[in-house]
PDB file of C-alpha atoms in Angstrom:
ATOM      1  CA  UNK A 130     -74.395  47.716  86.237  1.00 43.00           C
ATOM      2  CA  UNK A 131     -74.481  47.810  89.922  1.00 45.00           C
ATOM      3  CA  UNK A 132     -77.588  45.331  89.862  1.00 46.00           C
ATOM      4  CA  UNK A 133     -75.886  42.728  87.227  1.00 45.00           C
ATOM      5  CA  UNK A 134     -72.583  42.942  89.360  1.00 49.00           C
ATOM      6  CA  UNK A 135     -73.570  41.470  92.884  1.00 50.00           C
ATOM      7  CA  UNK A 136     -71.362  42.012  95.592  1.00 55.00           C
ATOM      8  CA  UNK A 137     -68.784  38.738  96.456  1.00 63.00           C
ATOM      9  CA  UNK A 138     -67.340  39.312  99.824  1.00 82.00           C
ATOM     10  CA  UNK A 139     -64.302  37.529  99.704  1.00 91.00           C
ATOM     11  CA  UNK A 140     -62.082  36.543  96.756  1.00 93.00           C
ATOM     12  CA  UNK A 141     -59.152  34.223  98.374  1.00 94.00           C
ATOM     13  CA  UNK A 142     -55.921  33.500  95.943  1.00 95.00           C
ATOM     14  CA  UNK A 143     -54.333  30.405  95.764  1.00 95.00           C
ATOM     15  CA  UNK A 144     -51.321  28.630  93.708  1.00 92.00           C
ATOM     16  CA  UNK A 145     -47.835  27.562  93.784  1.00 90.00           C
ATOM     17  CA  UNK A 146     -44.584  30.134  93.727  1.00 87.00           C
ATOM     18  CA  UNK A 147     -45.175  32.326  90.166  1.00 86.00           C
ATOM     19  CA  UNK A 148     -48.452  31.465  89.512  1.00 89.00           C
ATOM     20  CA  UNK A 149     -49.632  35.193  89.277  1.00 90.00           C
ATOM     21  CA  UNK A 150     -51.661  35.267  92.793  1.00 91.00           C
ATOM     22  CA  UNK A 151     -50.470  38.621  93.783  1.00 92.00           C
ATOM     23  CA  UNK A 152     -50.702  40.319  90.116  1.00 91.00           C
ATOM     24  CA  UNK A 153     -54.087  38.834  89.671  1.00 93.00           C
ATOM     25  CA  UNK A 154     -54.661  40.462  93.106  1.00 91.00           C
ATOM     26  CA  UNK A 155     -53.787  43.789  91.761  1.00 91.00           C
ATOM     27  CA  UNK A 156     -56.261  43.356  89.359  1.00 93.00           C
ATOM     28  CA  UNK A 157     -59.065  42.815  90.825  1.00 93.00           C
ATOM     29  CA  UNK A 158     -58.470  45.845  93.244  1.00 90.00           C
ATOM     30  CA  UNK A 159     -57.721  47.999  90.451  1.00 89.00           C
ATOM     31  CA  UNK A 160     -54.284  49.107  92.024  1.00 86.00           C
ATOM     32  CA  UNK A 161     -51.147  47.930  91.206  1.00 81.00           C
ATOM     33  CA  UNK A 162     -49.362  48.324  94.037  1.00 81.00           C
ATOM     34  CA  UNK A 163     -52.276  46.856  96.527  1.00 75.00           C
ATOM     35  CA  UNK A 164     -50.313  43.126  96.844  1.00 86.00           C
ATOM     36  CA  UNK A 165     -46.400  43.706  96.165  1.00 82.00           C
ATOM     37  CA  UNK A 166     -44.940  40.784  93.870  1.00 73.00           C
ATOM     38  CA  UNK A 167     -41.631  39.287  92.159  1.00 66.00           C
ATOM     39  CA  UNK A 168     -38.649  37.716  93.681  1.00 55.00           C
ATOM     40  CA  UNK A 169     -38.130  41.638  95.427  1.00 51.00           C
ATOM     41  CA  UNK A 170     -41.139  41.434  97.356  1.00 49.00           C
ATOM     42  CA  UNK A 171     -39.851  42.646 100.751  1.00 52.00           C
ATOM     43  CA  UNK A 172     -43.620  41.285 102.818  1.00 48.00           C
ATOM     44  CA  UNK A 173     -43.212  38.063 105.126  1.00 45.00           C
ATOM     45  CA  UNK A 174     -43.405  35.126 102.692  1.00 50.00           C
ATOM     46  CA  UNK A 175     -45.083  32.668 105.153  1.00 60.00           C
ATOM     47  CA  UNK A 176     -48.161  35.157 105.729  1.00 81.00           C
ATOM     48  CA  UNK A 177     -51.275  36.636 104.073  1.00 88.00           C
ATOM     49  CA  UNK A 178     -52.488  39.958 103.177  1.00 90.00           C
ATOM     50  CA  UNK A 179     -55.827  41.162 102.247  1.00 89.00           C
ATOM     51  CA  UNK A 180     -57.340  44.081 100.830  1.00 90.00           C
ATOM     52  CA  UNK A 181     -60.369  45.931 100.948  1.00 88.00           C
ATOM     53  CA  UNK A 182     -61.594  47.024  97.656  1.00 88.00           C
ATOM     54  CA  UNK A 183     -64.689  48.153  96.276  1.00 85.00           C
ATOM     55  CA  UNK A 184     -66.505  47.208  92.680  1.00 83.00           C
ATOM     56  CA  UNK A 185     -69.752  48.727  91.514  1.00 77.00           C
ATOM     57  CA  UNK A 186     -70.494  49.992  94.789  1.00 76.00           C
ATOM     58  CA  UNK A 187     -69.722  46.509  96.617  1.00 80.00           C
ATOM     59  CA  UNK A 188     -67.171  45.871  99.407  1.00 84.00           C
ATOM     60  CA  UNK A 189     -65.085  43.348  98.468  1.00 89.00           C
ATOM     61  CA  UNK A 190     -62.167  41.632 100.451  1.00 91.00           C
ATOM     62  CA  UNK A 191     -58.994  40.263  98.429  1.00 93.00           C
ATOM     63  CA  UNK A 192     -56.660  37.715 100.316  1.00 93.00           C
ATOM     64  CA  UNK A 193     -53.374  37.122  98.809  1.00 93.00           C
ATOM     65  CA  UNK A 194     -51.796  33.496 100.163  1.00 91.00           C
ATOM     66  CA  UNK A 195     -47.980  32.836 100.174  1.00 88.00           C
ATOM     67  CA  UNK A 196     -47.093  31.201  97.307  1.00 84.00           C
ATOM     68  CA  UNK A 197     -46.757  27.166  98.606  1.00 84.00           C
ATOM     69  CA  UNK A 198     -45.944  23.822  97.315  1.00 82.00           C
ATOM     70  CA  UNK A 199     -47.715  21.717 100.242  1.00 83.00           C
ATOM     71  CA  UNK A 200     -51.179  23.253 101.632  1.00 86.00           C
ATOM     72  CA  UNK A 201     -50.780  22.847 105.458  1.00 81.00           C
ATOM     73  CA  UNK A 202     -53.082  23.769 108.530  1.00 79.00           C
ATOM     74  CA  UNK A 203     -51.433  26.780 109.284  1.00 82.00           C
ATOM     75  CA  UNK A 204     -51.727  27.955 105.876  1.00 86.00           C
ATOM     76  CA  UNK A 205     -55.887  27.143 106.307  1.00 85.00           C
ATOM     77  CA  UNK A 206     -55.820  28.948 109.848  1.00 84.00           C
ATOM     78  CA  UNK A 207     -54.015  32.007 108.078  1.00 87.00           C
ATOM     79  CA  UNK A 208     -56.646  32.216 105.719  1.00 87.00           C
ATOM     80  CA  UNK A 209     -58.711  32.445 108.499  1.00 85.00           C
ATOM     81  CA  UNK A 210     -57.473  34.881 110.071  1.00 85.00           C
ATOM     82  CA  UNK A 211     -57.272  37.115 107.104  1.00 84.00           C
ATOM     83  CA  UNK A 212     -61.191  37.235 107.035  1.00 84.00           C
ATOM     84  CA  UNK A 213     -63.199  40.340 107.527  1.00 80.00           C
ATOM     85  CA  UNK A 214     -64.162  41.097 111.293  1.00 75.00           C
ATOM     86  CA  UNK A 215     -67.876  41.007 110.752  1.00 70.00           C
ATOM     87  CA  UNK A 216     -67.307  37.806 108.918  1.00 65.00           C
ATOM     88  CA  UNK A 217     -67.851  36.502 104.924  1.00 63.00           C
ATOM     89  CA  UNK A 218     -70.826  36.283 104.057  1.00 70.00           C
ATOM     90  CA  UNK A 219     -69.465  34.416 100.652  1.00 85.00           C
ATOM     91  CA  UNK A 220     -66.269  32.964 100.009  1.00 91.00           C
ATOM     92  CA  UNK A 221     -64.884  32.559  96.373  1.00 93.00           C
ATOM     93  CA  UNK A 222     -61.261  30.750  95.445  1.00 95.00           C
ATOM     94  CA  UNK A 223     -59.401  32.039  92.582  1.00 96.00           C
ATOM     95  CA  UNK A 224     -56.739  29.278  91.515  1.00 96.00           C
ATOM     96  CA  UNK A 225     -53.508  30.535  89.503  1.00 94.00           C
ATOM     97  CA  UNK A 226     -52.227  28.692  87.401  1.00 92.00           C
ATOM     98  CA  UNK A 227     -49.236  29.970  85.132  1.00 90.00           C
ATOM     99  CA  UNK A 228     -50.006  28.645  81.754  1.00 87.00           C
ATOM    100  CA  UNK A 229     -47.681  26.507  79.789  1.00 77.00           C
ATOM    101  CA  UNK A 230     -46.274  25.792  83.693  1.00 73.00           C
ATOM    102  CA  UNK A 231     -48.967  23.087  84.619  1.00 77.00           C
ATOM    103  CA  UNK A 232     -46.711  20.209  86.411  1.00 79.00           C
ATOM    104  CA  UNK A 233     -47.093  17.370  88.511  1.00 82.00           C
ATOM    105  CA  UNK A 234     -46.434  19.139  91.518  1.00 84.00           C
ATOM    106  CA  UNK A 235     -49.000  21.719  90.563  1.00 85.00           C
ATOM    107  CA  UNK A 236     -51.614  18.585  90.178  1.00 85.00           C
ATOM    108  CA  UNK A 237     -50.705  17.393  93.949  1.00 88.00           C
ATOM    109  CA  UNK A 238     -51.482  20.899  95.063  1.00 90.00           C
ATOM    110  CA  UNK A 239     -54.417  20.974  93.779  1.00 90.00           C
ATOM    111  CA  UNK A 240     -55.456  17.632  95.367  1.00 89.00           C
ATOM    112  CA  UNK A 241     -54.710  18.860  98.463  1.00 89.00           C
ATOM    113  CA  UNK A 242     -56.504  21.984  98.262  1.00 90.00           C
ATOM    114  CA  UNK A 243     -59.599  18.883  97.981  1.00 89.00           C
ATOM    115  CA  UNK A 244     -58.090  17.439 100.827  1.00 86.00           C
ATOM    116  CA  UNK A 245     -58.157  20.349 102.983  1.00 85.00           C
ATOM    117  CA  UNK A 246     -60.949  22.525 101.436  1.00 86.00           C
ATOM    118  CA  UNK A 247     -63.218  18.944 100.589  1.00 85.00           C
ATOM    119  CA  UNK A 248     -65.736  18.775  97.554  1.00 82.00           C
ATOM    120  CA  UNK A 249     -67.172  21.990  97.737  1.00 87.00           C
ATOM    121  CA  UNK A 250     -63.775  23.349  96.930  1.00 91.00           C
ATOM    122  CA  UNK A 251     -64.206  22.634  93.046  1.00 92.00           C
ATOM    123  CA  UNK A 252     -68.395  24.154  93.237  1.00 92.00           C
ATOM    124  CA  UNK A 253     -66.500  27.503  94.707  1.00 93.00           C
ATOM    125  CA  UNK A 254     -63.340  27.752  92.828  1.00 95.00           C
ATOM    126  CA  UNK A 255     -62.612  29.749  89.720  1.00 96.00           C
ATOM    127  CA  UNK A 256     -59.508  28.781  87.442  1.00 95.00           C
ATOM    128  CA  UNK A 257     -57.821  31.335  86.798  1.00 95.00           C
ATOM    129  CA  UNK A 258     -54.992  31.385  83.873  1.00 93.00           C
ATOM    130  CA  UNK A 259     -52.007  33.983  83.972  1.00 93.00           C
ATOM    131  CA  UNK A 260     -49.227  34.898  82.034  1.00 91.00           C
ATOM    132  CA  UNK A 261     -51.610  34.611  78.451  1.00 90.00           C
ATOM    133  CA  UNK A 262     -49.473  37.951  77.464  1.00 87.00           C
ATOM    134  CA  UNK A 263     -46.346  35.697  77.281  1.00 87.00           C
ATOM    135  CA  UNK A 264     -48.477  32.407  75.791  1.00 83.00           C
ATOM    136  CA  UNK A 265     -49.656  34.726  73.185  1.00 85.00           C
ATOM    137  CA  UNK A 266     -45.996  36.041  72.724  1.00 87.00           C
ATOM    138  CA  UNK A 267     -44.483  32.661  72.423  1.00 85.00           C
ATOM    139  CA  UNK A 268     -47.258  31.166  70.054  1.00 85.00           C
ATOM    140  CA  UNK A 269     -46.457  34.239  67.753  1.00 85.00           C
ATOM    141  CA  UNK A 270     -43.044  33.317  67.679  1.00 84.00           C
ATOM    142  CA  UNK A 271     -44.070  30.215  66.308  1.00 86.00           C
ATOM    143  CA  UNK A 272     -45.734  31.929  63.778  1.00 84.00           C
ATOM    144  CA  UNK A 273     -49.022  31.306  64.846  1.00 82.00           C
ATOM    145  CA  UNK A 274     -51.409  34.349  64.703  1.00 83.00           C
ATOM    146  CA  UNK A 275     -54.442  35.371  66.696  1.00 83.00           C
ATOM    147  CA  UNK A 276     -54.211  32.250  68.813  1.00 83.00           C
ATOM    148  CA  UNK A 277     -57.058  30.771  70.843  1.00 85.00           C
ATOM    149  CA  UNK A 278     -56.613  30.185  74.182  1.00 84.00           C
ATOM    150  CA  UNK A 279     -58.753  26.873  73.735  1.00 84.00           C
ATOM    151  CA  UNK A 280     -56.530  25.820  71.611  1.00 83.00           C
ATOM    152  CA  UNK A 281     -53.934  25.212  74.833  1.00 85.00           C
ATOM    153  CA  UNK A 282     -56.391  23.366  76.861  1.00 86.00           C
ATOM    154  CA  UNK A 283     -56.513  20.746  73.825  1.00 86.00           C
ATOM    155  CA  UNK A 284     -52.813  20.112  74.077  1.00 86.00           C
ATOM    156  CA  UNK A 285     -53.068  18.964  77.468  1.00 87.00           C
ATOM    157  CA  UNK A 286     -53.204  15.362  79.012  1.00 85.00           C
ATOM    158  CA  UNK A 287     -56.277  13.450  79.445  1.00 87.00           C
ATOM    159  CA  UNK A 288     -55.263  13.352  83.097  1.00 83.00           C
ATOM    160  CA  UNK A 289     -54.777  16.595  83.612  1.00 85.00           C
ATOM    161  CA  UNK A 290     -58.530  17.678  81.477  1.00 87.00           C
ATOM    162  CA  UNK A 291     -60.187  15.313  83.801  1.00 87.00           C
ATOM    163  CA  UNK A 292     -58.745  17.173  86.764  1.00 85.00           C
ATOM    164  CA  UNK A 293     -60.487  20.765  85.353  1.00 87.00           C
ATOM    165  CA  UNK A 294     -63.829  18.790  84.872  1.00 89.00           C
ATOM    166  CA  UNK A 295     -63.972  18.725  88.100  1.00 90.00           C
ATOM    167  CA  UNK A 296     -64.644  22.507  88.427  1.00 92.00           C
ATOM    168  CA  UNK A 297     -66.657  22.191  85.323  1.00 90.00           C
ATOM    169  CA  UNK A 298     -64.554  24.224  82.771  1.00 85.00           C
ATOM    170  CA  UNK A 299     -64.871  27.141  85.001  1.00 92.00           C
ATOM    171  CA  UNK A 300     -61.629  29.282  83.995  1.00 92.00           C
ATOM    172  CA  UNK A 301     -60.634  32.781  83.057  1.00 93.00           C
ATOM    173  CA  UNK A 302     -57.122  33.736  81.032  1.00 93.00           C
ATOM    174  CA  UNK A 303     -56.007  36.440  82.408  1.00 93.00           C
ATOM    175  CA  UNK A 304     -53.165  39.041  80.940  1.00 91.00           C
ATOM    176  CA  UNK A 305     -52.310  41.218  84.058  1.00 88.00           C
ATOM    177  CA  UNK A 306     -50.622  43.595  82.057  1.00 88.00           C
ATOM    178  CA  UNK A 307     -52.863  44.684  79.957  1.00 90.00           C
ATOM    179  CA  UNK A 308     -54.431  48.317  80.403  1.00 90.00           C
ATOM    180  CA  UNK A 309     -56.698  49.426  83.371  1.00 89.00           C
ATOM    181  CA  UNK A 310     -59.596  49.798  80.974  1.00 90.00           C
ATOM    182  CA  UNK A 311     -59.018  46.245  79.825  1.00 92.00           C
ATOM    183  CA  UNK A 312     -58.360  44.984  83.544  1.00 91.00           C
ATOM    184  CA  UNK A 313     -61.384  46.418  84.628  1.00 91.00           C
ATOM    185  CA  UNK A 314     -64.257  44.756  82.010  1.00 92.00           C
ATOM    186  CA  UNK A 315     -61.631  41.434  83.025  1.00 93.00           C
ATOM    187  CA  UNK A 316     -62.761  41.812  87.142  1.00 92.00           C
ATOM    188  CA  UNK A 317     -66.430  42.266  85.691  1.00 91.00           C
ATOM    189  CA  UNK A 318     -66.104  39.278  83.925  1.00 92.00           C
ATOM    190  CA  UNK A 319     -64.819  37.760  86.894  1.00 92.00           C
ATOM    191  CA  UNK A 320     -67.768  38.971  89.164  1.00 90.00           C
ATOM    192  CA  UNK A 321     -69.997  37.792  86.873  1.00 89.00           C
ATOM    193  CA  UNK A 322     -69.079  34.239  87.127  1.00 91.00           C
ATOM    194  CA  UNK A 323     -69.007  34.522  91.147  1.00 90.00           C
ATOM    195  CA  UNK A 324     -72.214  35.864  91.141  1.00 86.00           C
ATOM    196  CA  UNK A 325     -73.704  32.702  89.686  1.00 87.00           C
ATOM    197  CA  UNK A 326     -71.907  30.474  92.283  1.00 89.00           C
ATOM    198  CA  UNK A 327     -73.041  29.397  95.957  1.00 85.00           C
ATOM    199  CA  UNK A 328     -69.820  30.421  97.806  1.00 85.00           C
ATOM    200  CA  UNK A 329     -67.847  28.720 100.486  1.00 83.00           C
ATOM    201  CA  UNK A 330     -68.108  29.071 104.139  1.00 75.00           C
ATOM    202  CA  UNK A 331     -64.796  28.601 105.911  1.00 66.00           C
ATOM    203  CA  UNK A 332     -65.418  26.859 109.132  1.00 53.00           C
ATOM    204  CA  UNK A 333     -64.183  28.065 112.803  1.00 44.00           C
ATOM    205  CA  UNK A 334     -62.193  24.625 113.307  1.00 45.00           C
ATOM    206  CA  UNK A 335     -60.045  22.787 111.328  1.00 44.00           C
ATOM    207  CA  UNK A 336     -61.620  20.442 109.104  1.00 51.00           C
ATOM    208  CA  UNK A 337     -61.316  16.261 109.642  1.00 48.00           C
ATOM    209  CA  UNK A 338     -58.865  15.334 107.046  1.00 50.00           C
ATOM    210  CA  UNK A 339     -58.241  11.654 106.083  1.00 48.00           C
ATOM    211  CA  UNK A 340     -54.729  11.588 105.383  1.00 46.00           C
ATOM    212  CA  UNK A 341     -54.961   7.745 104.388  1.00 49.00           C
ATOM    213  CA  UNK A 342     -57.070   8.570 101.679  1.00 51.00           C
ATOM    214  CA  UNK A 343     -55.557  11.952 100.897  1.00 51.00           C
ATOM    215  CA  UNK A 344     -52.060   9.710  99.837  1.00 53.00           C
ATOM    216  CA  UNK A 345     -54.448   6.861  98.366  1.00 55.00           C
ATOM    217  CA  UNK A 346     -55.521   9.494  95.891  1.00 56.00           C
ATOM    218  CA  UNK A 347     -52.502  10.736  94.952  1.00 53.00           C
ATOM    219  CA  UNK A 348     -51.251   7.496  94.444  1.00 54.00           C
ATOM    220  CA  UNK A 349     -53.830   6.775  91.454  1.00 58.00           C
ATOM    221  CA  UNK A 350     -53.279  10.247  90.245  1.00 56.00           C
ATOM    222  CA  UNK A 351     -49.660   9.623  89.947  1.00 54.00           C
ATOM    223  CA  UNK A 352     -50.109   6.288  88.525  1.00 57.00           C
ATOM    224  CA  UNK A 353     -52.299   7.102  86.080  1.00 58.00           C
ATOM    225  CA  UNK A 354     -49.801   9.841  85.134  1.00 54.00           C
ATOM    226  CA  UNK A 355     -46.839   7.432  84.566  1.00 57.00           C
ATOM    227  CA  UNK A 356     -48.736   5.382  82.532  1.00 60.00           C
ATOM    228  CA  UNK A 357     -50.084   8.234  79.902  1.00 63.00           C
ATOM    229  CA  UNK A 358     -46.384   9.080  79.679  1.00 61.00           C
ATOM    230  CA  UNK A 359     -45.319   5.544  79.069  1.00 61.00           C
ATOM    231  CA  UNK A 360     -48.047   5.146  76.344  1.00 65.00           C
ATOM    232  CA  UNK A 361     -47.157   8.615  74.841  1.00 67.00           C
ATOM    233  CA  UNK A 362     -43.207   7.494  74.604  1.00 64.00           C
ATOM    234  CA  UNK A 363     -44.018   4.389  73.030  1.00 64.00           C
ATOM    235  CA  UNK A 364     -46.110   5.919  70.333  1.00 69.00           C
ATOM    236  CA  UNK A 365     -43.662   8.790  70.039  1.00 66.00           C
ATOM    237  CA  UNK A 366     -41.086   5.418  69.325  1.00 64.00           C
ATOM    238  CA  UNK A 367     -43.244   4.017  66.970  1.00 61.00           C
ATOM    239  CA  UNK A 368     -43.928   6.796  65.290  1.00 65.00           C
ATOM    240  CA  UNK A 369     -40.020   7.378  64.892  1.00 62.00           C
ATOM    241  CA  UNK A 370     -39.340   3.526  63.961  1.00 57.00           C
ATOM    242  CA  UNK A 371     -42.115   3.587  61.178  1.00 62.00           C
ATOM    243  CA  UNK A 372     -40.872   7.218  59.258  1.00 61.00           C
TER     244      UNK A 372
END
C-alpha cells in the first residue's frame, strides 16, 4: 500500500463560503475536529490553517483557505505563508464545489483562480464535489433510487461542462459524513489521483497578472452565459406555446 500511495506534500483547499473546504479537510486528515467548520466556527475568517497529517507512512500538509468570493493577493501570499518550513516539494489544489450550488459567481471564482494561479492551475487541480449525502437525499425524494452521480454532471450547461474540460474530468464526490472506514478508502482514492499528477510550485513573488485580460475573459464567459439562458427560455416558451 505504502508503495501504490506516494507521498503528496501539500493538499491546498479552495472554494467559495459552504463549499465543504474545511469538512473535506477533516477528511483527508482523518480527524474531525483538525479544521473547525459551520457558521460557529470561532477561527479568524480572513486567515489559513494547515495541518500536518500523515497517510501510509507519508507527511502530508493540509491548508484550509477562508472561504472567498474574489481571490485576491493577500489571499495568494496567505497561502504562502501557510507552506511547510522546509518547503513543498509538490503542491496539489482541491476545488469544492457544493453540488446542486454551482452559480455564476462560483464560475468567476474559478476564473480567477486561472488568473492568479495561470494554466497550470487546471494540470494541478482536483474537483472535488461535496454535499453528495444531501444530492443523494434529495434525488430519493424524487423517487429516484440508486442515483448516479454522472447523471448530475449531464444536467448541467454546456458552458459550465466546458469549464470542467478544462481540468479534464478530473473530480471526486465526496460524502464527508460518511464513516471513517469509508472516509479513509475516499483519501486513498484521492492520493491516487495526485500521485499521477505533476504538482504545482508556488512561486516566492507574486505572479504578473493581466487584469485587462482577466475582465476580457469574464466578459465572454458571462456572455456566453446570457445567451444559453436566453436560448433555453425561448425553447422552454415554445415548448409551452406548442402543448
Amino acid at each position: 500500500m505504502g508503495d501504490w500511495v506516494k507521498p503528496v506534500n501539500t493538499f491546498v483547499l479552495l472554494g467559495r463560503p459552504g463549499s465543504g473546504k474545511s469538512r473535506t479537510g477533516n477528511t483527508v486528515t482523518g480527524c474531525d475536529k483538525a479544521f473547525e467548520f459551520g457558521f460557529h466556527a470561532k477561527r479568524t475568517p480572513k486567515k489559513c490553517e494547515s495541518k500536518q497529517t500523515e497517510i501510509c507512512e507519508a507527511e502530508v500538509c493540509v491548508i484550509d483557505t477562508p472561504g472567498v468570493s474574489f481571490f485576491e493577493k493577500q489571499d495568494y501570499e496567505d497561502i504562502l505563508s501557510n507552506m511547510p518550513e522546509e518547503g513543498p516539494s509538490k503542491i496539489i489544489f482541491l476545488l469544492c464545489i457544493s453540488i446542486g450550488r454551482l452559480t455564476e459567481e462560483e464560475l468567476s471564482l474559478i476564473n480567477q483562480y486561472f488568473a492568479i494561479f495561470g494554466d497550470d492551475f487546471a494540470e494541478n487541480t482536483i474537483i472535488i464535489f461535496t454535499h453528495l449525502d444531501e444530492w443523494e437525499s434529495d434525488m430519493n425524494d424524487c423517487n429516484v433510487e440508486n442515483p448516479k452521480f454522472d447523471s448530475y454532471l449531464h444536467t448541467l450547461p454546456e458552458q459550465t461542462k466546458t469549464m470542467f474540460r478544462r481540468f479534464h474530468n478530473r473530480y471526486i464526490p465526496l460524502n464527508n459524513k460518511q464513516k471513517k472506514g469509508e472516509k479513509m478508502q475516499w483519501t486513498l482514492k484521492l492520493m491516487a489521483i495526485a500521485n499521477s499528477m505533476q504538482g504545482y510550485t508556488m512561486l516566492k513573488i507574486f505572479p504578473t497578472v493581466s487584469y485587462s485580460s482577466y475582465l476580457r475573459d469574464m466578459a465572454r464567459s458571462y456572455s456566453a452565459y446570457v445567451a444559453e439562458m436566453a436560448c433555453r427560455c425561448l425553447r422552454n416558451i415554445q415548448e409551452a406555446f406548442w402543448q
